[in-house]
DNA sequence: ATGAAAGCGCTAACAC
DNA sequence: GTGTTAGCGCTTTCAT
């Protein structure tokens, strides 16, 4: 920057202003500076700028995993929303491991993000303490915690499960099952488990048995999980009429496995998923699923962040439920 | 940090050492410092540390998109490899747009990464200039450029296309087509196009027509693309026996579309994809595809980075071809 | 509208 | 093994 200022024949302060707040500089001066910058190929050092201004321009985003289209959509929506404000996303992922989450959070905090976005609302005590002490806006997303740390933009996973159960019940099914991940071990998907609980609760409310609700395999759940889980479930409960999969990926895996086993969907078995993944539209029959607008979730989060970081008196914690909807396709039949 | 040093009764320098190079500090002192840190909930500020030490601990990673399992696998492998060395990945994505790539690169450079990992080797002139001037190790991955900027860890996309063509030809097919993205507009997948070219070249080498090679739709290619493209292709070239899809996602979309149109795979149409995505193992029939170990690519890149950043005399640019292999499953028949 | 001085929170380099 | 001094490249603040 010193080089630029010398070449342009102005002080370094003027260069700084010409870059970050051009309005404050005479057009002629601005021009000279721009030329010098181009000639030298100067790229400002935001590390130094961050230290001085005490604004890093970082937003921390904690995700369970990168390899999930919906979480990627959140990251995507967020990035879009923040791009023009010149914020950078600092992404960390936990692999559904709370010990790892804490480690990652510490690393993130060392970069002094101006806000922290956490996926989910279940944290280790140490992580919660870290978050509380961070003194920056916290947003918990993709969940609807009863005791949130800061702002909330999400949906109720419990309600997802209940909605799935109600839908299947309304179709006249009575022998209803579900497939999801296990709760044992360190690696677990709390939000998926919440969907399973909601499902079981609604089943019980309707006086139906929850015996065919199967927890099997570790997060992240994908096609293989669904294939293996449905095989187990049908062995254990051969008379099952309808199944909820906590993730569309599992649902699709289950569908393919059924195809191989000669179980016709939806004639012999109805299937409903969660997440509205693109693949669900493509398979045959198209998958009935529960949709949450994750892109919107990301964009909303970005807009909230911008508002929060714009005004000084940070508004009191907000709570937004982006809701959910059933996408009726053809994988569920009437009983 | 000042607070920590006072509480521990040592100088700030000792605190710094106790954190970043504990060996240099007496165990007793170390202990005192650790206690003070815990008591105060102190988290070091790496922004300040970076400025002072001139090491940011950032590695820049430029990806076409986040929403692709293989690129996500690269990011994953890289993160794993770098985690223990306390490096952070700074991820940017271009959405297959070279103008955007340049913008993103400038933003990345402002964070002073210690190395830059670029996916692909086709950059705008301005981006190339930026890269050349960056004065940090550059690694181009997932490609095998003839005129690389720095290190290369990748595979030949051209060879992928040739291999696909050869495989189909060896099976006795003569009326062979392909589906990939368009080359028009700003948004394009150069590496996918390279695979298409390799495919065409091999077809011509065998004296076969490349008329049924269809370029349609913009990157990123996914299920919908495959479904739409195969419908168009079969309309245009109804006698087509075998098709290469530049991405497994397109291949799966094509497969589902064929199912809907009553075209039996592989009896009436053979299909080979690229990328070995998980879904390809799950569909029925399982998809024959060309596999590249993207996870290994990420890990290799991480290891190379560590070596590069470890030693002072940075080794001369290396070139690694991770190769490729055909995964024979059941979507290709003999003619 | 521009400039000068001070300092952000750390660590490199050198001293003891 | 620990402390002192100086300074990383910017921006804040205040002056002109």
XYZ file of C-alpha atoms (C1' of nucleotides) in Angstrom:
702
model
C 0.000 0.000 0.000
C 2.942 2.257 0.697
C 4.053 1.673 -2.910
C 0.636 2.599 -4.188
C 0.515 5.797 -2.184
C 3.938 6.849 -3.415
C 3.131 6.091 -7.016
C -0.126 8.008 -6.738
C 1.545 10.825 -4.842
C -0.888 10.748 -1.947
C -0.815 9.554 1.624
C -1.567 5.972 2.537
C -4.668 7.139 4.285
C -6.015 8.462 1.025
C -5.358 5.167 -0.674
C -7.207 3.396 2.090
C -10.159 5.725 1.692
C -10.165 5.464 -2.069
C -10.547 1.729 -1.687
C -12.999 1.360 1.135
C -15.006 4.573 0.914
C -14.463 6.224 -2.473
C -17.092 8.896 -1.799
C -14.728 10.587 0.600
C -12.121 11.124 -2.050
C -12.023 13.601 -4.914
C -12.726 11.840 -8.227
C -9.403 12.994 -9.617
C -7.516 11.578 -6.653
C -9.550 8.419 -6.810
C -8.495 8.046 -10.393
C -4.802 8.419 -9.640
C -5.056 5.844 -6.898
C -6.936 3.412 -9.111
C -4.211 3.698 -11.753
C -1.462 3.077 -9.236
C -3.310 0.044 -7.873
C -3.724 -1.415 -11.323
C -0.129 -0.718 -12.276
C 1.195 -2.412 -9.188
C -1.349 -5.207 -9.069
C -1.993 -4.288 -5.475
C -4.425 -6.402 -3.495
C -5.305 -4.977 -0.064
C -4.420 -7.084 2.939
C -7.597 -7.701 4.869
C -5.739 -9.380 7.690
C -4.184 -6.050 8.576
C -7.406 -4.215 7.901
C -9.302 -6.593 10.141
C -6.934 -6.114 13.013
C -7.079 -2.384 12.760
C -10.781 -1.960 12.202
C -11.738 -4.815 14.491
C -13.997 -6.110 11.756
C -12.818 -9.320 10.154
C -15.592 -9.656 7.617
C -15.906 -13.316 8.555
C -19.131 -15.133 9.286
C -18.674 -18.527 10.873
C -20.902 -21.317 9.655
C -21.020 -24.649 11.421
C -22.520 -27.491 9.410
C -22.877 -31.200 10.165
C -21.389 -32.049 6.792
C -20.617 -30.510 3.454
C -21.767 -33.503 1.497
C -25.467 -32.929 1.828
C -27.297 -30.977 -0.812
C -29.527 -29.195 1.665
C -26.711 -27.975 3.869
C -24.804 -27.016 0.769
C -27.896 -25.048 -0.256
C -27.804 -23.204 3.038
C -24.154 -22.338 2.530
C -25.033 -21.286 -0.953
C -27.932 -19.032 -0.014
C -25.845 -17.491 2.735
C -22.908 -16.828 0.481
C -25.155 -15.153 -2.063
C -26.715 -12.927 0.542
C -23.373 -11.898 2.002
C -21.359 -11.597 -1.164
C -22.097 -7.974 -1.900
C -21.495 -6.934 1.656
C -18.022 -8.393 1.253
C -18.329 -10.914 4.011
C -16.639 -14.278 3.809
C -18.083 -17.474 5.079
C -15.783 -19.517 7.285
C -17.187 -23.013 7.041
C -16.521 -25.782 9.510
C -18.213 -29.136 9.717
C -18.701 -31.466 12.589
C -19.464 -34.778 10.923
C -22.277 -35.040 13.467
C -19.739 -35.277 16.274
C -20.152 -32.902 19.198
C -16.559 -33.230 20.334
C -15.479 -32.198 16.892
C -17.970 -29.352 16.959
C -16.308 -27.940 20.023
C -12.849 -28.194 18.485
C -14.020 -26.539 15.322
C -15.791 -23.814 17.215
C -12.608 -22.922 19.031
C -10.781 -22.694 15.732
C -13.519 -20.560 14.279
C -13.531 -18.217 17.264
C -9.804 -17.657 16.861
C -10.595 -16.004 13.555
C -12.876 -13.522 15.258
C -16.000 -13.943 13.140
C -18.511 -11.120 13.363
C -21.344 -13.568 13.712
C -21.766 -17.293 14.187
C -24.306 -19.491 12.442
C -24.806 -22.897 13.998
C -26.767 -25.692 12.376
C -28.833 -27.335 15.027
C -29.210 -26.346 18.615
C -27.706 -29.268 20.489
C -24.227 -28.394 21.675
C -21.834 -29.652 24.289
C -21.769 -27.608 27.516
C -18.311 -26.309 26.653
C -19.449 -25.281 23.192
C -22.459 -23.478 24.628
C -20.197 -21.623 27.011
C -17.901 -20.631 24.181
C -20.870 -19.401 22.186
C -22.287 -17.416 25.065
C -18.945 -15.775 25.717
C -18.320 -14.951 22.098
C -20.052 -11.593 22.227
C -21.172 -11.693 18.600
C -24.601 -12.450 17.196
C -25.387 -16.159 17.180
C -27.953 -17.684 14.866
C -29.109 -21.244 15.257
C -30.637 -22.605 12.088
C -32.523 -25.640 10.827
C -33.986 -26.277 14.242
C -36.464 -24.673 16.619
C -34.899 -25.017 20.060
C -36.932 -24.305 23.149
C -33.958 -22.700 24.861
C -32.056 -20.960 22.086
C -28.714 -19.229 22.574
C -29.486 -16.367 20.233
C -31.504 -15.896 17.098
C -33.326 -18.784 15.516
C -34.213 -19.356 11.882
C -35.463 -22.839 11.375
C -38.238 -25.335 11.429
C -39.441 -27.998 13.804
C -37.926 -31.379 13.119
C -40.373 -32.869 15.577
C -43.196 -31.441 13.485
C -41.649 -32.970 10.360
C -41.954 -36.399 11.934
C -45.476 -35.732 13.112
C -46.517 -34.482 9.698
C -45.125 -37.568 8.017
C -46.981 -39.839 10.399
C -50.221 -37.919 10.019
C -49.962 -38.061 6.257
C -49.507 -41.802 6.261
C -52.291 -42.272 8.781
C -54.625 -40.084 6.752
C -53.995 -42.353 3.787
C -55.482 -45.164 5.822
C -52.306 -46.995 6.808
C -52.096 -48.581 10.208
C -48.979 -50.721 10.148
C -46.472 -47.923 9.833
C -42.695 -47.891 10.237
C -39.739 -45.575 9.933
C -36.026 -45.763 9.238
C -33.454 -43.424 10.722
C -29.993 -43.364 12.296
C -28.913 -44.786 15.597
C -28.590 -42.733 18.747
C -25.691 -44.663 20.124
C -22.107 -43.482 19.978
C -20.678 -40.028 19.513
C -21.765 -39.552 15.956
C -25.415 -38.770 15.813
C -27.890 -36.634 14.032
C -29.935 -34.915 16.709
C -32.248 -33.287 14.226
C -32.933 -36.584 12.497
C -33.619 -38.160 15.855
C -36.045 -35.363 16.597
C -37.932 -36.241 13.422
C -38.068 -39.866 14.531
C -39.468 -38.842 17.914
C -42.126 -36.657 16.320
C -43.071 -39.581 14.134
C -43.355 -41.961 17.070
C -45.318 -39.432 19.101
C -47.913 -38.997 16.386
C -48.170 -42.745 15.927
C -48.865 -43.189 19.623
C -51.337 -40.332 19.598
C -53.243 -42.243 16.935
C -53.090 -45.389 19.014
C -50.751 -47.076 16.578
C -47.718 -49.187 17.366
C -44.259 -47.704 16.956
C -42.624 -51.122 16.870
C -41.643 -50.795 13.245
C -39.603 -47.650 13.902
C -36.038 -48.714 13.186
C -32.892 -46.896 14.267
C -29.932 -48.237 12.411
C -26.537 -46.965 11.234
C -24.609 -43.768 11.852
C -25.031 -40.349 10.324
C -24.620 -39.178 7.677
C -27.438 -41.252 6.232
C -27.385 -41.985 2.555
C -28.548 -44.417 -0.099
C -26.761 -47.399 1.384
C -28.368 -46.717 4.705
C -31.831 -46.774 3.212
C -31.181 -49.982 1.317
C -29.841 -51.795 4.352
C -32.421 -50.381 6.731
C -35.479 -51.222 4.658
C -34.253 -54.793 4.219
C -33.924 -55.137 7.977
C -37.232 -53.470 8.650
C -39.176 -55.664 6.235
C -37.573 -58.744 7.697
C -38.571 -57.696 11.193
C -41.998 -56.350 10.229
C -43.015 -57.999 6.942
C -46.563 -56.684 7.155
C -45.470 -53.040 7.168
C -47.580 -50.936 4.814
C -45.886 -47.565 4.913
C -42.500 -46.216 5.886
C -41.086 -42.792 6.708
C -37.396 -42.263 6.028
C -35.753 -39.430 7.954
C -33.900 -38.460 4.814
C -34.782 -38.616 1.139
C -31.425 -40.238 0.525
C -32.424 -43.125 2.747
C -35.840 -43.159 1.096
C -34.331 -43.467 -2.363
C -31.945 -46.184 -1.210
C -34.931 -47.983 0.273
C -36.857 -47.608 -2.959
C -34.048 -49.127 -5.005
C -33.694 -51.962 -2.542
C -37.429 -52.648 -2.775
C -37.131 -52.722 -6.540
C -34.440 -55.379 -6.205
C -36.486 -57.368 -3.724
C -39.551 -57.219 -5.922
C -41.513 -55.098 -3.488
C -43.611 -52.716 -5.526
C -43.867 -49.108 -4.478
C -46.412 -47.789 -3.701
C -48.629 -50.850 -4.232
C -47.012 -53.064 -1.633
C -45.244 -50.406 0.363
C -45.715 -46.649 0.683
C -42.682 -44.458 1.209
C -42.330 -40.874 2.384
C -39.034 -39.055 2.843
C -37.684 -35.783 4.107
C -35.643 -33.060 2.477
C -37.015 -32.886 -1.041
C -33.697 -33.794 -2.634
C -33.517 -33.529 -6.397
C -33.130 -37.278 -6.833
C -36.585 -37.793 -5.363
C -38.179 -36.056 -8.327
C -36.302 -38.269 -10.730
C -36.823 -41.751 -9.401
C -39.726 -43.886 -10.486
C -42.154 -43.588 -8.806
C -41.387 -40.002 -7.824
C -40.898 -39.735 -4.096
C -43.444 -38.118 -1.815
C -41.498 -36.079 0.671
C -41.503 -33.258 3.179
C -40.062 -30.080 1.871
C -38.210 -27.353 3.745
C -36.835 -24.436 1.809
C -33.166 -24.605 2.785
C -32.157 -22.081 0.221
C -34.627 -19.643 1.695
C -33.264 -20.555 5.104
C -29.794 -19.532 3.948
C -31.030 -16.330 2.355
C -33.096 -15.396 5.403
C -30.109 -16.037 7.591
C -27.982 -13.823 5.366
C -30.534 -11.007 5.460
C -30.832 -11.263 9.226
C -27.077 -11.174 9.543
C -26.842 -8.076 7.415
C -29.467 -6.341 9.518
C -27.789 -7.439 12.727
C -24.361 -6.293 11.667
C -25.672 -3.093 10.155
C -27.376 -1.499 13.107
C -25.509 -0.886 16.326
C -28.168 -1.691 18.849
C -28.497 -5.335 17.886
C -32.140 -6.248 17.941
C -33.364 -8.696 20.536
C -33.200 -12.346 19.487
C -35.703 -13.212 16.806
C -37.328 -16.505 16.033
C -38.385 -17.457 12.539
C -40.111 -20.659 11.536
C -39.738 -21.200 7.808
C -42.254 -24.003 7.979
C -42.556 -27.158 5.970
C -44.859 -28.709 3.416
C -45.709 -32.123 2.076
C -44.783 -32.644 -1.558
C -47.230 -35.223 -2.805
C -45.854 -37.384 -5.530
C -46.431 -41.040 -6.197
C -44.652 -43.152 -3.625
C -47.551 -43.231 -1.189
C -50.812 -45.062 -1.907
C -54.087 -45.316 -0.060
C -54.495 -48.358 2.131
C -3.707 -11.991 26.218
C -2.497 -9.181 28.412
C -5.017 -10.344 31.028
C -3.765 -13.884 30.783
C -0.163 -12.844 31.211
C -0.976 -10.759 34.257
C -3.039 -13.483 35.867
C -0.304 -16.000 35.234
C 2.371 -13.561 36.335
C 4.470 -13.911 33.199
C 5.147 -11.819 30.138
C 2.896 -11.861 27.112
C 5.643 -13.460 25.124
C 5.656 -16.417 27.475
C 1.937 -16.804 27.048
C 2.378 -16.759 23.299
C 5.048 -19.421 23.521
C 3.049 -21.558 25.920
C 0.294 -21.634 23.337
C 2.114 -22.058 20.075
C 5.286 -23.846 21.122
C 4.841 -25.317 24.601
C 8.202 -27.133 24.471
C 9.961 -23.834 24.901
C 8.325 -23.187 28.223
C 8.953 -24.757 31.617
C 6.179 -27.219 32.509
C 5.406 -25.276 35.658
C 5.033 -22.030 33.741
C 3.012 -23.775 31.092
C 0.668 -24.955 33.789
C 0.175 -21.486 35.219
C -0.570 -20.117 31.787
C -3.009 -22.902 31.004
C -4.885 -22.174 34.223
C -5.097 -18.480 33.460
C -6.339 -19.201 29.943
C -9.034 -21.519 31.226
C -10.069 -19.107 33.972
C -10.436 -16.247 31.542
C -11.855 -18.253 28.637
C -9.194 -16.730 26.464
C -9.194 -17.602 22.772
C -6.107 -16.389 20.875
C -6.693 -13.935 18.062
C -5.244 -15.447 14.926
C -5.886 -12.304 12.942
C -3.272 -10.503 14.990
C -1.017 -13.536 15.003
C -1.263 -13.807 11.249
C -0.294 -10.222 10.716
C 2.682 -10.501 12.961
C 3.995 -13.862 11.847
C 3.054 -13.323 8.224
C 1.430 -16.741 8.245
C -2.326 -16.674 8.001
C -2.892 -20.400 8.193
C -5.336 -20.103 5.301
C -5.394 -22.307 2.240
C -7.569 -21.005 -0.564
C -9.684 -23.526 -2.422
C -11.532 -22.589 -5.593
C -14.287 -24.983 -6.594
C -16.835 -24.827 -9.407
C -19.613 -25.568 -6.959
C -20.181 -26.887 -3.494
C -23.166 -28.941 -4.458
C -21.310 -31.765 -6.118
C -20.357 -34.814 -4.111
C -16.984 -35.179 -5.780
C -15.897 -31.616 -5.199
C -17.224 -31.849 -1.684
C -15.069 -34.970 -1.320
C -12.033 -32.990 -2.388
C -12.781 -30.299 0.169
C -13.286 -33.048 2.692
C -10.037 -34.857 1.987
C -8.182 -31.569 2.048
C -9.694 -30.461 5.318
C -8.796 -33.766 6.926
C -5.218 -33.538 5.750
C -4.808 -29.971 6.947
C -6.723 -30.157 10.183
C -3.864 -31.208 12.432
C -1.545 -28.640 10.935
C -4.071 -26.047 12.015
C -4.717 -24.699 8.570
C -8.110 -23.437 7.562
C -9.649 -23.871 4.187
C -11.034 -20.725 2.616
C -13.530 -22.004 0.098
C -14.850 -20.030 -2.832
C -16.916 -21.283 -5.707
C -17.302 -20.011 -9.189
C -20.530 -21.619 -10.364
C -18.606 -22.434 -13.540
C -18.324 -18.732 -14.336
C -14.881 -17.369 -15.129
C -15.804 -13.784 -14.350
C -16.956 -14.893 -10.954
C -13.774 -16.908 -10.525
C -11.722 -13.773 -10.960
C -13.802 -11.838 -8.459
C -13.557 -14.631 -5.948
C -9.852 -14.982 -6.473
C -9.328 -11.336 -5.664
C -11.311 -11.738 -2.461
C -9.349 -14.817 -1.562
C -6.030 -13.114 -2.195
C -6.990 -10.307 0.150
C -6.941 -12.888 2.940
C -3.346 -13.744 2.134
C -3.636 -17.514 1.848
C -0.399 -19.445 2.139
C -1.291 -21.549 -0.867
C -3.967 -21.621 -3.522
C -5.739 -24.695 -4.830
C -7.610 -24.194 -8.080
C -10.000 -26.729 -9.541
C -9.380 -26.872 -13.225
C -6.753 -25.102 -15.217
C -8.758 -22.793 -17.439
C -8.661 -19.288 -16.071
C -9.274 -15.811 -17.411
C -6.104 -13.891 -18.345
C -6.608 -11.573 -15.395
C -7.020 -14.505 -13.033
C -3.865 -16.123 -14.369
C -1.967 -12.905 -13.820
C -3.270 -12.670 -10.264
C -2.221 -16.248 -9.646
C 1.228 -15.740 -11.085
C 1.776 -12.632 -8.997
C 0.529 -14.227 -5.803
C 3.905 -15.576 -4.779
C 2.491 -18.575 -2.945
C 2.357 -22.199 -4.058
C -0.418 -22.843 -6.569
C -1.896 -26.276 -7.127
C -4.223 -26.966 -9.993
C -6.320 -30.055 -9.398
C -8.761 -32.335 -11.211
C -7.167 -31.544 -14.526
C -3.903 -32.195 -16.344
C -3.089 -28.918 -18.098
C -0.377 -28.789 -20.716
C 0.743 -25.370 -19.513
C 0.231 -25.427 -15.754
C 0.754 -22.433 -13.500
C 2.206 -24.406 -10.629
C 1.813 -27.871 -9.238
C -0.684 -30.268 -10.728
C -2.567 -33.097 -9.069
C -5.227 -34.400 -11.353
C -6.292 -36.611 -14.159
C -6.923 -36.207 -17.834
C -10.506 -35.371 -18.625
C -9.730 -35.929 -22.275
C -8.606 -39.442 -21.403
C -11.847 -40.001 -19.485
C -13.794 -39.324 -22.670
C -11.518 -41.513 -24.736
C -11.755 -44.334 -22.236
C -15.543 -44.176 -22.245
C -15.613 -44.298 -26.038
C -13.147 -47.153 -26.209
C -15.131 -49.115 -23.666
C -18.331 -48.745 -25.638
C -16.580 -49.562 -28.908
C -14.967 -52.643 -27.396
C -18.432 -53.839 -26.446
C -19.260 -53.849 -30.124
C -21.350 -50.706 -30.350
C -21.102 -48.551 -33.425
C -23.925 -46.043 -33.141
C -22.643 -44.194 -30.125
C -23.699 -40.899 -28.584
C -22.927 -38.671 -25.633
C -24.677 -36.051 -23.506
C -22.932 -33.091 -21.913
C -23.309 -29.375 -21.294
C -23.277 -26.582 -23.787
C -20.242 -24.479 -24.534
C -22.155 -21.304 -25.163
C -22.484 -18.503 -22.661
C -20.341 -17.611 -19.689
C -21.271 -20.556 -17.562
C -19.478 -23.619 -18.764
C -17.749 -26.655 -17.520
C -14.388 -26.784 -19.265
C -13.447 -30.081 -17.777
C -16.703 -31.664 -18.872
C -16.188 -30.271 -22.336
C -12.734 -31.805 -22.357
C -14.310 -35.191 -21.664
C -16.699 -34.649 -24.565
C -13.797 -33.828 -26.863
C -11.876 -36.893 -25.814
C -14.963 -38.947 -26.503
C -15.407 -37.468 -29.967
C -11.725 -37.892 -30.772
C -11.784 -41.563 -29.940
C -14.961 -42.046 -31.953
C -13.345 -40.470 -34.986
C -10.187 -42.502 -34.487
C -12.369 -45.589 -34.747
C -13.993 -44.252 -37.878
C -17.321 -43.760 -36.123
C -19.679 -40.829 -36.441
C -19.836 -38.247 -33.677
C -23.217 -36.978 -34.830
C -24.992 -38.254 -31.761
C -22.807 -36.237 -29.409
C -25.199 -33.760 -27.857
C -24.276 -30.582 -26.016
C -27.252 -29.251 -24.158
C -27.900 -27.165 -21.028
C -25.670 -25.255 -18.676
C -23.448 -26.473 -15.876
C -23.891 -27.690 -13.247
C -25.324 -30.815 -14.832
C -27.664 -32.900 -12.784
C -30.512 -35.374 -12.999
C -32.826 -33.066 -14.865
C -30.175 -32.449 -17.446
C -29.757 -36.132 -18.138
C -33.482 -36.704 -18.424
C -33.981 -33.838 -20.854
C -30.841 -34.568 -22.830
C -31.469 -38.256 -23.389
C -35.000 -37.509 -24.602
C -33.613 -35.061 -27.140
C -30.831 -37.366 -28.174
C -33.104 -40.344 -28.767
C -35.456 -38.187 -30.769
C -32.608 -36.981 -32.946
C -30.815 -40.317 -33.149
C -33.377 -43.051 -32.421
C -31.013 -45.814 -33.470
C -28.413 -44.919 -30.858
C -27.100 -48.022 -29.072
C -24.880 -46.596 -26.374
C -24.450 -43.264 -24.623
C -21.762 -41.644 -22.512
C -22.898 -39.037 -20.009
C -20.226 -36.587 -18.862
C -21.549 -36.896 -15.339
C -23.119 -39.753 -13.408
C -25.849 -37.376 -12.357
C -26.809 -36.892 -15.983
C -26.475 -40.616 -16.518
C -28.874 -41.400 -13.689
C -31.326 -38.781 -14.902
C -31.100 -40.347 -18.337
C -31.679 -43.783 -16.894
C -34.811 -42.687 -15.072
C -36.091 -40.978 -18.185
C -35.510 -44.141 -20.202
C -37.443 -46.078 -17.596
C -40.348 -43.691 -18.075
C -40.113 -43.925 -21.864
C -40.012 -47.688 -21.768
C -36.469 -47.866 -23.086
C -34.792 -50.777 -21.362
C -31.258 -50.379 -20.087
C -28.972 -51.991 -21.024
C -30.969 -54.116 -23.503
C -32.081 -51.286 -25.741
C -29.570 -48.676 -24.698
C -26.207 -48.893 -22.967
C -25.176 -46.126 -20.602
C -21.822 -45.168 -19.125
C -21.243 -42.229 -16.813
C -18.428 -40.407 -15.109
C -17.684 -39.679 -11.479
C -18.723 -42.855 -9.700
C -21.317 -41.075 -7.590
C -22.943 -43.096 -4.854
C -26.319 -43.031 -6.543
C -24.893 -44.997 -9.467
C -24.358 -48.011 -7.237
C -27.914 -47.848 -6.033
C -29.954 -47.504 -9.179
C -31.236 -50.505 -11.080
C -29.393 -51.498 -13.186
C -26.261 -50.328 -11.384
C -24.450 -47.755 -13.483
C -21.202 -48.521 -15.268
C -19.018 -45.482 -14.809
C -15.536 -44.043 -14.835
C -14.059 -43.631 -11.438
C -11.574 -41.049 -10.218
C -10.585 -41.059 -6.588
C -11.486 -37.505 -5.594
C -10.990 -38.174 -1.949
C -7.472 -39.337 -2.664
C -7.065 -36.240 -4.807
C -7.934 -34.099 -1.808
C -5.679 -36.022 0.525
C -2.788 -35.940 -1.938
C -3.264 -32.230 -2.347
C -3.223 -31.793 1.410
C -0.055 -33.826 1.779
C 1.634 -31.888 -1.006
C 0.603 -28.637 0.608
C 2.030 -29.691 3.930
C 5.324 -30.612 2.287
C 5.391 -27.397 0.308
C 4.673 -25.209 3.287
C 6.978 -27.155 5.547
C 10.266 -26.877 3.734
C 11.705 -23.500 2.816
C 13.148 -24.274 -0.582
C 9.840 -25.048 -2.204
C 10.309 -27.980 -4.513
C 9.926 -27.444 -8.224
C 6.400 -27.889 -9.572
C 5.249 -31.480 -9.480
C 2.755 -33.242 -11.651
C 0.692 -36.109 -10.370
C -1.807 -38.098 -12.384
C -4.131 -39.950 -10.047
C -5.485 -41.888 -12.986
C -8.894 -43.304 -13.619
C -10.596 -46.644 -13.938
C -13.719 -48.119 -15.448
C -16.166 -49.465 -12.900
C -18.040 -52.183 -14.732
C -21.552 -52.622 -13.530
C -24.650 -53.491 -15.475
C -25.735 -50.546 -17.568
C -23.679 -51.477 -20.608
C -24.422 -54.541 -22.745
C -22.650 -56.134 -25.653
C -23.943 -55.178 -29.071
C -10.678 16.513 1.057
C -6.373 15.007 2.791
C -2.692 14.014 6.127
C -0.139 12.575 10.638
C 0.021 10.013 14.674
C -1.282 6.185 17.238
C -2.354 1.583 17.815
C -5.144 -3.011 16.766
C -3.049 -8.110 19.338
C -0.003 -10.629 18.333
C 5.154 -12.736 17.219
C 10.265 -12.243 15.338
C 14.471 -11.191 16.851
C 17.436 -10.446 20.083
C 18.902 -9.919 24.892
C 19.689 -11.786 29.344
C 13.604 -20.310 29.965
C 11.891 -15.796 29.882
C 11.603 -10.821 28.872
C 12.088 -6.543 25.897
C 11.633 -4.037 21.790
C 9.908 -3.286 17.488
C 6.764 -3.751 13.940
C 3.338 -6.646 10.768
C -0.266 -3.352 7.152
C -3.802 -1.463 7.776
C -7.748 2.022 9.973
C -9.151 5.129 13.667
C -9.034 9.561 15.278
C -7.981 13.965 15.144
C -5.967 17.854 12.818
C -5.705 20.929 9.017
